[in-house]
Amino acid sequence: MRKITLIPGDGIGPEITEATKAVLAAAGAPVEWEVVLAGENALKESGALLPEETLASIRRNKVALKGPLTTPVGSGFRSINVALRKEFDLYANLRPAKTYAGVKSRYAGVDLVVVRENTEDLYAGVEHMVGEDAAESIKIITRKGCARIIRFAFDYAVREGRRKVTAVHKANIMKCTDGLFLKVAQEVAAEYPQIEFEDRIVDNMCMQLVQKPELYDVLVMPNLYGDIVSDLCAGLVGGLGVAPGANIGADIAIFEPVHGSAPKYAGMNRVNPTAMILSAVMMLRYIGAPAVAEKVHRALTEVLREGKSVTSDLGGSAATMEMAEAVIRAMRD
Ligand code: NAD
């Protein structure tokens, strides 16, 4: 049994967390949950958005599954998620985008993963006003930052049996910063002759993704492009309800759905638990339980394909927990 930190989160978080816990328990996942709070719930209970006890639990267990968190406007945090990434140096953001039969999308056969650098680039928000009428933002890209994210992408490709890594950049214009990213990508690629390597300029990448996304496999890119392209990719495969994610560092990893806490649906037991269940599948693979991960993934794929016991965003009328129960039944079949 592996102890995992579980943060149910705010809004719809607790509902999708309950559904996911039920599925993992039925699958026989070798996990024991340590439930802690963050976000609005934590603020109410303990007066802190990100209590020390929560940080200590993640530090101790090294792996967390997390529901969405509401960052109250004007709370002093830019975002609790960004704070968590900083605290644990979670430098890799992993965002798979896969089409599933039964989930409405414009494409078929998409199965790609965006690997986004999480710590540098314009997204780090190093900016200031220059007088009242101008502003400056500083884009920092380091060899160390590039090397670890690109190596992460190649190692991921090897581990998951993927065939190609595409480095995404704007090195034709930003010759220093993105130029360094591309140069390091080419150097690291030479260490992995078994994985095909190519690069794309980010604007061309966006066009290619909407024209022929099935050609792409693992995409690695600096922070800001990753922020944008990963949402584009979620849109290719049916949107936020089915988009899982992970933020991974040298020895700590936090798995979470991409969507937010959708407060208007909180407590209604009607939202889609798929993104949270898929995040848990990623977590199971990460902790070395690939057979259980596959069992859950296969059952969820079947429930989506059948389309009978799915939530309203997928065209069905099932409650969150009913969809989870259908996944559990599919595992028994
Ligand atoms: P959101 O993702 O919460 O909701 C946008 C819309 O997407 C919802 O109205 C709903 O229609 C749909 N949706 C989202 N998840 C769904 C699901 N599981 N099933 C069915 N439909 C779903 O985005 P928002 O409204 O911009 O943000 C709400 C709050 O969430 C904000 O406080 C924001 O800061 C926070 N947020 C947190 C995270 C995170 O913790 N990772 C990510 C994004 C937003």
Tab-separated table of C-alpha atoms and ligand atoms in Angstrom:
chain	number	residue	atom	x	y	z
A	1	MET	CA	0.000	0.000	0.000
A	2	ARG	CA	1.271	3.443	-0.903
A	3	LYS	CA	0.133	6.432	1.139
A	4	ILE	CA	-1.092	9.223	-1.146
A	5	THR	CA	-2.085	12.758	-0.195
A	6	LEU	CA	-5.658	13.442	-1.300
A	7	ILE	CA	-6.911	17.015	-1.621
A	8	PRO	CA	-10.635	16.878	-2.505
A	9	GLY	CA	-10.643	20.581	-3.406
A	10	ASP	CA	-13.425	23.121	-3.742
A	11	GLY	CA	-16.725	23.373	-5.631
A	12	ILE	CA	-17.270	20.132	-7.549
A	13	GLY	CA	-13.937	18.757	-6.221
A	14	PRO	CA	-15.371	16.642	-3.374
A	15	GLU	CA	-17.928	14.963	-5.701
A	16	ILE	CA	-15.439	13.926	-8.366
A	17	THR	CA	-13.048	12.865	-5.604
A	18	GLU	CA	-15.645	10.555	-4.034
A	19	ALA	CA	-16.369	9.041	-7.449
A	20	THR	CA	-12.665	8.486	-8.101
A	21	LYS	CA	-12.040	6.978	-4.667
A	22	ALA	CA	-14.866	4.507	-5.228
A	23	VAL	CA	-13.464	3.461	-8.626
A	24	LEU	CA	-9.926	3.023	-7.297
A	25	ALA	CA	-11.124	1.034	-4.277
A	26	ALA	CA	-13.104	-1.318	-6.532
A	27	ALA	CA	-10.078	-1.705	-8.814
A	28	GLY	CA	-7.953	-2.816	-5.862
A	29	ALA	CA	-5.559	0.129	-6.234
A	30	PRO	CA	-2.677	-0.206	-3.763
A	31	VAL	CA	-3.255	3.204	-2.213
A	32	GLU	CA	-4.122	4.530	1.216
A	33	TRP	CA	-5.436	8.098	1.235
A	34	GLU	CA	-4.286	10.845	3.562
A	35	VAL	CA	-6.966	13.495	3.166
A	36	VAL	CA	-5.923	17.131	3.660
A	37	LEU	CA	-7.399	20.480	2.708
A	38	ALA	CA	-6.405	23.364	0.467
A	39	GLY	CA	-8.281	26.254	-1.106
A	40	GLU	CA	-11.539	27.771	0.122
A	41	ASN	CA	-12.368	24.760	2.271
A	42	ALA	CA	-9.015	25.069	4.030
A	43	LEU	CA	-9.486	28.796	4.516
A	44	LYS	CA	-12.808	28.163	6.278
A	45	GLU	CA	-11.428	25.363	8.484
A	46	SER	CA	-7.966	26.613	9.350
A	47	GLY	CA	-7.651	30.214	8.189
A	48	ALA	CA	-5.039	29.359	5.515
A	49	LEU	CA	-5.537	28.659	1.812
A	50	LEU	CA	-2.551	26.324	1.767
A	51	PRO	CA	-2.059	25.024	5.331
A	52	GLU	CA	1.387	23.872	6.467
A	53	GLU	CA	-0.124	20.464	7.303
A	54	THR	CA	-1.089	20.028	3.628
A	55	LEU	CA	2.404	20.920	2.429
A	56	ALA	CA	3.904	18.551	5.020
A	57	SER	CA	1.648	15.711	3.845
A	58	ILE	CA	2.730	16.163	0.210
A	59	ARG	CA	6.379	16.421	1.274
A	60	ARG	CA	6.037	13.181	3.261
A	61	ASN	CA	4.045	11.105	0.760
A	62	LYS	CA	5.628	12.572	-2.400
A	63	VAL	CA	2.510	11.873	-4.475
A	64	ALA	CA	-0.813	13.718	-4.329
A	65	LEU	CA	-4.149	13.528	-6.125
A	66	LYS	CA	-5.876	16.862	-6.078
A	67	GLY	CA	-9.298	18.220	-6.960
A	68	PRO	CA	-9.707	21.746	-8.343
A	69	LEU	CA	-9.149	24.664	-5.984
A	70	THR	CA	-10.822	28.047	-5.908
A	71	THR	CA	-8.320	30.861	-5.460
A	72	PRO	CA	-10.318	33.732	-3.940
A	73	VAL	CA	-9.731	36.978	-5.842
A	74	GLY	CA	-7.393	39.288	-3.944
A	75	SER	CA	-6.197	36.537	-1.579
A	76	GLY	CA	-2.506	37.313	-1.876
A	77	PHE	CA	-1.932	34.174	-3.969
A	78	ARG	CA	-1.705	34.484	-7.741
A	79	SER	CA	-3.012	30.950	-7.706
A	80	ILE	CA	-2.739	28.153	-5.136
A	81	ASN	CA	-1.764	25.802	-7.947
A	82	VAL	CA	1.132	28.037	-8.952
A	83	ALA	CA	2.155	28.219	-5.277
A	84	LEU	CA	2.218	24.399	-5.076
A	85	ARG	CA	4.303	24.153	-8.256
A	86	LYS	CA	6.786	26.642	-6.831
A	87	GLU	CA	6.957	25.079	-3.368
A	88	PHE	CA	7.875	21.638	-4.734
A	89	ASP	CA	9.665	22.739	-7.930
A	90	LEU	CA	7.190	20.767	-10.059
A	91	TYR	CA	8.910	21.667	-13.296
A	92	ALA	CA	6.990	19.434	-15.685
A	93	ASN	CA	3.328	19.850	-16.525
A	94	LEU	CA	1.939	16.828	-18.303
A	95	ARG	CA	-1.295	17.159	-20.248
A	96	PRO	CA	-2.446	14.149	-22.277
A	97	ALA	CA	-5.109	14.730	-24.940
A	98	LYS	CA	-6.752	11.590	-26.265
A	99	THR	CA	-9.941	11.007	-28.214
A	100	TYR	CA	-12.370	8.498	-26.742
A	101	ALA	CA	-15.185	6.876	-28.680
A	102	GLY	CA	-18.401	8.343	-27.284
A	103	VAL	CA	-16.874	11.716	-26.410
A	104	LYS	CA	-17.920	14.246	-29.028
A	105	SER	CA	-14.986	15.803	-30.824
A	106	ARG	CA	-14.105	16.990	-34.318
A	107	TYR	CA	-11.261	14.492	-34.617
A	108	ALA	CA	-10.567	10.793	-34.295
A	109	GLY	CA	-7.338	9.076	-33.435
A	110	VAL	CA	-5.765	11.861	-31.370
A	111	ASP	CA	-3.425	10.557	-28.675
A	112	LEU	CA	-0.836	13.151	-27.789
A	113	VAL	CA	0.762	14.582	-24.660
A	114	VAL	CA	1.822	18.162	-24.052
A	115	VAL	CA	4.886	18.443	-21.801
A	116	ARG	CA	5.032	22.038	-20.594
A	117	GLU	CA	7.968	23.610	-18.768
A	118	ASN	CA	6.492	24.974	-15.566
A	119	THR	CA	9.014	27.321	-13.964
A	120	GLU	CA	10.566	29.767	-16.461
A	121	ASP	CA	9.654	31.842	-19.506
A	122	LEU	CA	7.285	34.814	-19.669
A	123	TYR	CA	4.736	32.888	-17.605
A	124	ALA	CA	6.979	33.322	-14.555
A	125	GLY	CA	5.515	36.851	-14.537
A	126	VAL	CA	8.754	38.779	-13.991
A	127	GLU	CA	7.384	42.140	-15.102
A	128	HIS	CA	7.105	45.751	-14.085
A	129	MET	CA	5.768	49.073	-15.248
A	130	VAL	CA	8.164	51.472	-16.930
A	131	GLY	CA	6.585	54.751	-15.946
A	132	GLU	CA	2.821	54.864	-16.436
A	133	ASP	CA	2.574	54.126	-20.111
A	134	ALA	CA	4.844	51.172	-20.731
A	135	ALA	CA	5.425	47.776	-19.193
A	136	GLU	CA	8.209	45.253	-19.457
A	137	SER	CA	8.153	41.488	-18.986
A	138	ILE	CA	11.342	39.472	-18.783
A	139	LYS	CA	11.575	36.108	-20.506
A	140	ILE	CA	14.141	33.937	-18.762
A	141	ILE	CA	15.162	30.624	-20.295
A	142	THR	CA	18.059	28.624	-18.846
A	143	ARG	CA	20.005	25.636	-20.133
A	144	LYS	CA	19.186	23.791	-16.887
A	145	GLY	CA	15.455	24.495	-17.251
A	146	CYS	CA	15.445	23.411	-20.899
A	147	ALA	CA	17.538	20.300	-20.342
A	148	ARG	CA	15.424	18.888	-17.528
A	149	ILE	CA	12.070	19.391	-19.284
A	150	ILE	CA	13.312	18.038	-22.605
A	151	ARG	CA	14.924	15.052	-20.918
A	152	PHE	CA	11.653	14.528	-19.032
A	153	ALA	CA	9.784	14.452	-22.367
A	154	PHE	CA	12.150	11.898	-23.888
A	155	ASP	CA	12.183	9.715	-20.751
A	156	TYR	CA	8.385	9.849	-20.731
A	157	ALA	CA	8.310	8.837	-24.411
A	158	VAL	CA	10.579	5.855	-23.709
A	159	ARG	CA	8.645	4.784	-20.594
A	160	GLU	CA	5.223	5.036	-22.233
A	161	GLY	CA	6.248	3.408	-25.502
A	162	ARG	CA	5.761	6.552	-27.588
A	163	ARG	CA	7.608	7.124	-30.839
A	164	LYS	CA	8.175	10.827	-31.414
A	165	VAL	CA	9.014	14.060	-29.567
A	166	THR	CA	8.282	17.448	-31.149
A	167	ALA	CA	9.953	20.552	-29.673
A	168	VAL	CA	7.774	23.654	-30.042
A	169	HIS	CA	9.362	27.131	-30.078
A	170	LYS	CA	9.663	30.501	-31.802
A	171	ALA	CA	13.431	30.360	-32.298
A	172	ASN	CA	13.228	32.114	-35.672
A	173	ILE	CA	12.287	35.336	-33.861
A	174	MET	CA	13.454	34.836	-30.261
A	175	LYS	CA	16.874	33.643	-31.220
A	176	CYS	CA	18.396	33.816	-27.724
A	177	THR	CA	15.665	32.402	-25.487
A	178	ASP	CA	13.771	30.016	-27.768
A	179	GLY	CA	17.001	29.518	-29.688
A	180	LEU	CA	18.531	28.058	-26.515
A	181	PHE	CA	15.476	25.851	-25.969
A	182	LEU	CA	15.773	24.464	-29.509
A	183	LYS	CA	19.544	23.969	-29.271
A	184	VAL	CA	19.222	22.017	-26.008
A	185	ALA	CA	16.363	19.988	-27.517
A	186	GLN	CA	18.571	18.984	-30.434
A	187	GLU	CA	21.408	18.026	-28.062
A	188	VAL	CA	19.190	15.948	-25.774
A	189	ALA	CA	17.454	14.306	-28.768
A	190	ALA	CA	20.824	12.914	-29.874
A	191	GLU	CA	20.911	10.895	-26.621
A	192	TYR	CA	17.661	9.109	-27.593
A	193	PRO	CA	18.216	7.674	-31.075
A	194	GLN	CA	15.252	5.313	-30.641
A	195	ILE	CA	12.810	8.266	-30.434
A	196	GLU	CA	12.072	10.319	-33.541
A	197	PHE	CA	12.684	14.042	-33.051
A	198	GLU	CA	11.402	17.095	-34.900
A	199	ASP	CA	10.704	20.738	-34.107
A	200	ARG	CA	7.894	23.121	-35.023
A	201	ILE	CA	7.485	26.869	-34.771
A	202	VAL	CA	4.602	27.468	-32.374
A	203	ASP	CA	2.267	29.254	-34.811
A	204	ASN	CA	2.713	26.527	-37.405
A	205	MET	CA	2.233	23.950	-34.633
A	206	CYS	CA	-1.178	25.412	-33.806
A	207	MET	CA	-2.269	25.171	-37.429
A	208	GLN	CA	-0.965	21.620	-37.750
A	209	LEU	CA	-2.755	20.613	-34.559
A	210	VAL	CA	-6.124	21.756	-35.851
A	211	GLN	CA	-5.490	20.212	-39.282
A	212	LYS	CA	-3.891	16.858	-38.476
A	213	PRO	CA	-3.494	16.314	-34.729
A	214	GLU	CA	-3.229	12.559	-35.203
A	215	LEU	CA	0.329	13.050	-36.512
A	216	TYR	CA	1.632	14.234	-33.134
A	217	ASP	CA	2.774	12.275	-30.124
A	218	VAL	CA	4.799	13.997	-27.358
A	219	LEU	CA	5.080	17.801	-27.632
A	220	VAL	CA	7.569	19.644	-25.410
A	221	MET	CA	7.601	23.421	-25.055
A	222	PRO	CA	8.352	26.438	-22.858
A	223	ASN	CA	5.855	27.571	-20.245
A	224	LEU	CA	3.680	30.148	-22.046
A	225	TYR	CA	3.266	28.192	-25.297
A	226	GLY	CA	2.475	25.161	-23.135
A	227	ASP	CA	-0.247	27.057	-21.307
A	228	ILE	CA	-1.965	27.898	-24.575
A	229	VAL	CA	-1.285	24.787	-26.658
A	230	SER	CA	-2.366	22.403	-23.893
A	231	ASP	CA	-5.817	24.025	-23.775
A	232	LEU	CA	-5.980	23.919	-27.566
A	233	CYS	CA	-5.279	20.176	-27.333
A	234	ALA	CA	-7.987	19.696	-24.672
A	235	GLY	CA	-10.351	21.337	-27.158
A	236	LEU	CA	-9.338	18.863	-29.859
A	237	VAL	CA	-10.565	15.914	-27.826
A	238	GLY	CA	-13.793	17.069	-26.220
A	239	GLY	CA	-12.900	19.697	-23.655
A	240	LEU	CA	-12.227	20.104	-19.973
A	241	GLY	CA	-14.427	17.313	-18.617
A	242	VAL	CA	-12.057	14.693	-20.076
A	243	ALA	CA	-8.672	16.412	-19.616
A	244	PRO	CA	-6.347	15.023	-16.928
A	245	GLY	CA	-3.041	16.542	-15.875
A	246	ALA	CA	-0.010	16.232	-13.645
A	247	ASN	CA	2.681	18.498	-12.261
A	248	ILE	CA	5.848	16.561	-11.666
A	249	GLY	CA	9.193	17.423	-10.077
A	250	ALA	CA	12.347	15.509	-9.269
A	251	ASP	CA	10.684	13.459	-6.520
A	252	ILE	CA	7.186	14.896	-5.955
A	253	ALA	CA	4.171	14.675	-8.249
A	254	ILE	CA	0.660	16.115	-8.038
A	255	PHE	CA	-2.064	14.710	-10.299
A	256	GLU	CA	-5.184	16.756	-11.011
A	257	PRO	CA	-7.923	17.375	-13.556
A	258	VAL	CA	-7.355	20.396	-15.781
A	259	HIS	CA	-10.783	21.896	-15.129
A	260	GLY	CA	-11.596	24.233	-12.271
A	261	SER	CA	-14.028	23.986	-9.360
A	262	ALA	CA	-17.123	24.913	-11.442
A	263	PRO	CA	-18.831	26.403	-8.359
A	264	LYS	CA	-22.231	26.727	-10.051
A	265	TYR	CA	-22.505	22.903	-10.187
A	266	ALA	CA	-21.155	22.252	-6.683
A	267	GLY	CA	-23.174	19.750	-4.659
A	268	MET	CA	-25.429	18.805	-7.578
A	269	ASN	CA	-23.777	15.420	-8.226
A	270	ARG	CA	-24.006	15.968	-11.980
A	271	VAL	CA	-20.505	16.841	-13.239
A	272	ASN	CA	-18.230	14.545	-15.146
A	273	PRO	CA	-15.693	12.604	-13.032
A	274	THR	CA	-13.673	11.494	-16.106
A	275	ALA	CA	-10.824	14.037	-15.844
A	276	MET	CA	-10.280	13.195	-12.176
A	277	ILE	CA	-10.417	9.427	-12.831
A	278	LEU	CA	-7.950	9.816	-15.728
A	279	SER	CA	-5.668	11.847	-13.445
A	280	ALA	CA	-5.793	8.953	-10.979
A	281	VAL	CA	-4.919	6.554	-13.837
A	282	MET	CA	-1.816	8.676	-14.542
A	283	MET	CA	-0.984	8.565	-10.839
A	284	LEU	CA	-1.313	4.775	-10.724
A	285	ARG	CA	1.124	4.463	-13.618
A	286	TYR	CA	3.523	6.857	-11.892
A	287	ILE	CA	3.542	4.862	-8.630
A	288	GLY	CA	4.219	1.643	-10.506
A	289	ALA	CA	0.744	0.108	-10.619
A	290	PRO	CA	0.248	-0.076	-14.413
A	291	ALA	CA	-2.039	-3.123	-14.338
A	292	VAL	CA	-4.587	-1.416	-12.053
A	293	ALA	CA	-4.248	1.770	-14.112
A	294	GLU	CA	-5.041	-0.195	-17.271
A	295	LYS	CA	-8.004	-1.921	-15.628
A	296	VAL	CA	-9.566	1.439	-14.658
A	297	HIS	CA	-8.729	3.012	-18.012
A	298	ARG	CA	-10.254	0.137	-19.979
A	299	ALA	CA	-13.474	0.229	-17.935
A	300	LEU	CA	-13.800	4.016	-18.227
A	301	THR	CA	-13.153	3.825	-21.990
A	302	GLU	CA	-15.952	1.253	-22.247
A	303	VAL	CA	-18.429	3.380	-20.259
A	304	LEU	CA	-17.618	6.410	-22.452
A	305	ARG	CA	-17.986	4.342	-25.622
A	306	GLU	CA	-21.348	2.899	-24.570
A	307	GLY	CA	-22.581	6.382	-23.684
A	308	LYS	CA	-25.436	5.079	-21.500
A	309	SER	CA	-24.192	5.940	-18.006
A	310	VAL	CA	-22.459	9.235	-18.693
A	311	THR	CA	-23.026	12.720	-17.316
A	312	SER	CA	-24.986	15.459	-19.076
A	313	ASP	CA	-21.935	17.209	-20.580
A	314	LEU	CA	-21.377	13.962	-22.525
A	315	GLY	CA	-25.001	13.774	-23.615
A	316	GLY	CA	-26.209	11.418	-20.892
A	317	SER	CA	-28.258	11.846	-17.726
A	318	ALA	CA	-26.191	9.931	-15.167
A	319	ALA	CA	-25.174	11.500	-11.862
A	320	THR	CA	-21.467	11.727	-11.053
A	321	MET	CA	-21.635	8.715	-8.748
A	322	GLU	CA	-23.768	6.707	-11.209
A	323	MET	CA	-21.063	7.128	-13.829
A	324	ALA	CA	-18.472	5.938	-11.301
A	325	GLU	CA	-20.670	2.923	-10.499
A	326	ALA	CA	-20.883	2.108	-14.215
A	327	VAL	CA	-17.077	2.133	-14.384
A	328	ILE	CA	-16.972	-0.204	-11.390
A	329	ARG	CA	-19.459	-2.582	-13.087
A	330	ALA	CA	-17.408	-2.490	-16.296
A	331	MET	CA	-14.328	-3.579	-14.346
A	332	ARG	CA	-16.211	-6.647	-13.114
A	333	ASP	CA	-17.419	-7.701	-16.583
B	1	NAD	P1	-14.102	25.703	-14.545
B	1	NAD	O1	-13.253	24.705	-15.212
B	1	NAD	O2	-14.338	25.510	-13.093
B	1	NAD	O3	-15.532	25.735	-15.226
B	1	NAD	C1	-15.756	26.138	-16.570
B	1	NAD	C2	-16.970	25.368	-17.115
B	1	NAD	O4	-16.499	24.085	-17.546
B	1	NAD	C3	-18.033	25.054	-16.076
B	1	NAD	O5	-19.004	26.017	-15.971
B	1	NAD	C4	-18.613	23.772	-16.609
B	1	NAD	O6	-19.564	24.077	-17.599
B	1	NAD	C5	-17.456	23.096	-17.288
B	1	NAD	N1	-16.852	22.026	-16.460
B	1	NAD	C6	-15.694	22.095	-15.761
B	1	NAD	N2	-15.458	20.925	-15.179
B	1	NAD	C7	-16.438	20.088	-15.526
B	1	NAD	C8	-16.754	18.721	-15.230
B	1	NAD	N3	-15.963	17.958	-14.456
B	1	NAD	N4	-17.881	18.184	-15.741
B	1	NAD	C9	-18.684	18.922	-16.512
B	1	NAD	N5	-18.453	20.208	-16.843
B	1	NAD	C10	-17.348	20.794	-16.344
B	1	NAD	O7	-13.460	27.145	-14.819
B	1	NAD	P2	-13.808	28.579	-14.193
B	1	NAD	O8	-15.285	28.736	-14.073
B	1	NAD	O9	-13.032	29.534	-14.995
B	1	NAD	O10	-13.160	28.556	-12.743
B	1	NAD	C11	-13.874	28.285	-11.543
B	1	NAD	C12	-12.888	28.281	-10.372
B	1	NAD	O11	-11.939	27.223	-10.551
B	1	NAD	C13	-12.053	29.564	-10.247
B	1	NAD	O12	-11.950	29.891	-8.872
B	1	NAD	C14	-10.693	29.181	-10.773
B	1	NAD	O13	-9.655	29.911	-10.145
B	1	NAD	C15	-10.617	27.722	-10.366
B	1	NAD	N6	-9.716	26.902	-11.208
B	1	NAD	C16	-8.962	25.977	-10.561
B	1	NAD	C17	-8.153	25.120	-11.281
B	1	NAD	C18	-7.360	24.088	-10.519
B	1	NAD	O14	-7.456	24.008	-9.321
B	1	NAD	N7	-6.562	23.267	-11.188
B	1	NAD	C19	-8.099	25.193	-12.679
B	1	NAD	C20	-8.895	26.152	-13.328
B	1	NAD	C21	-9.706	27.001	-12.568
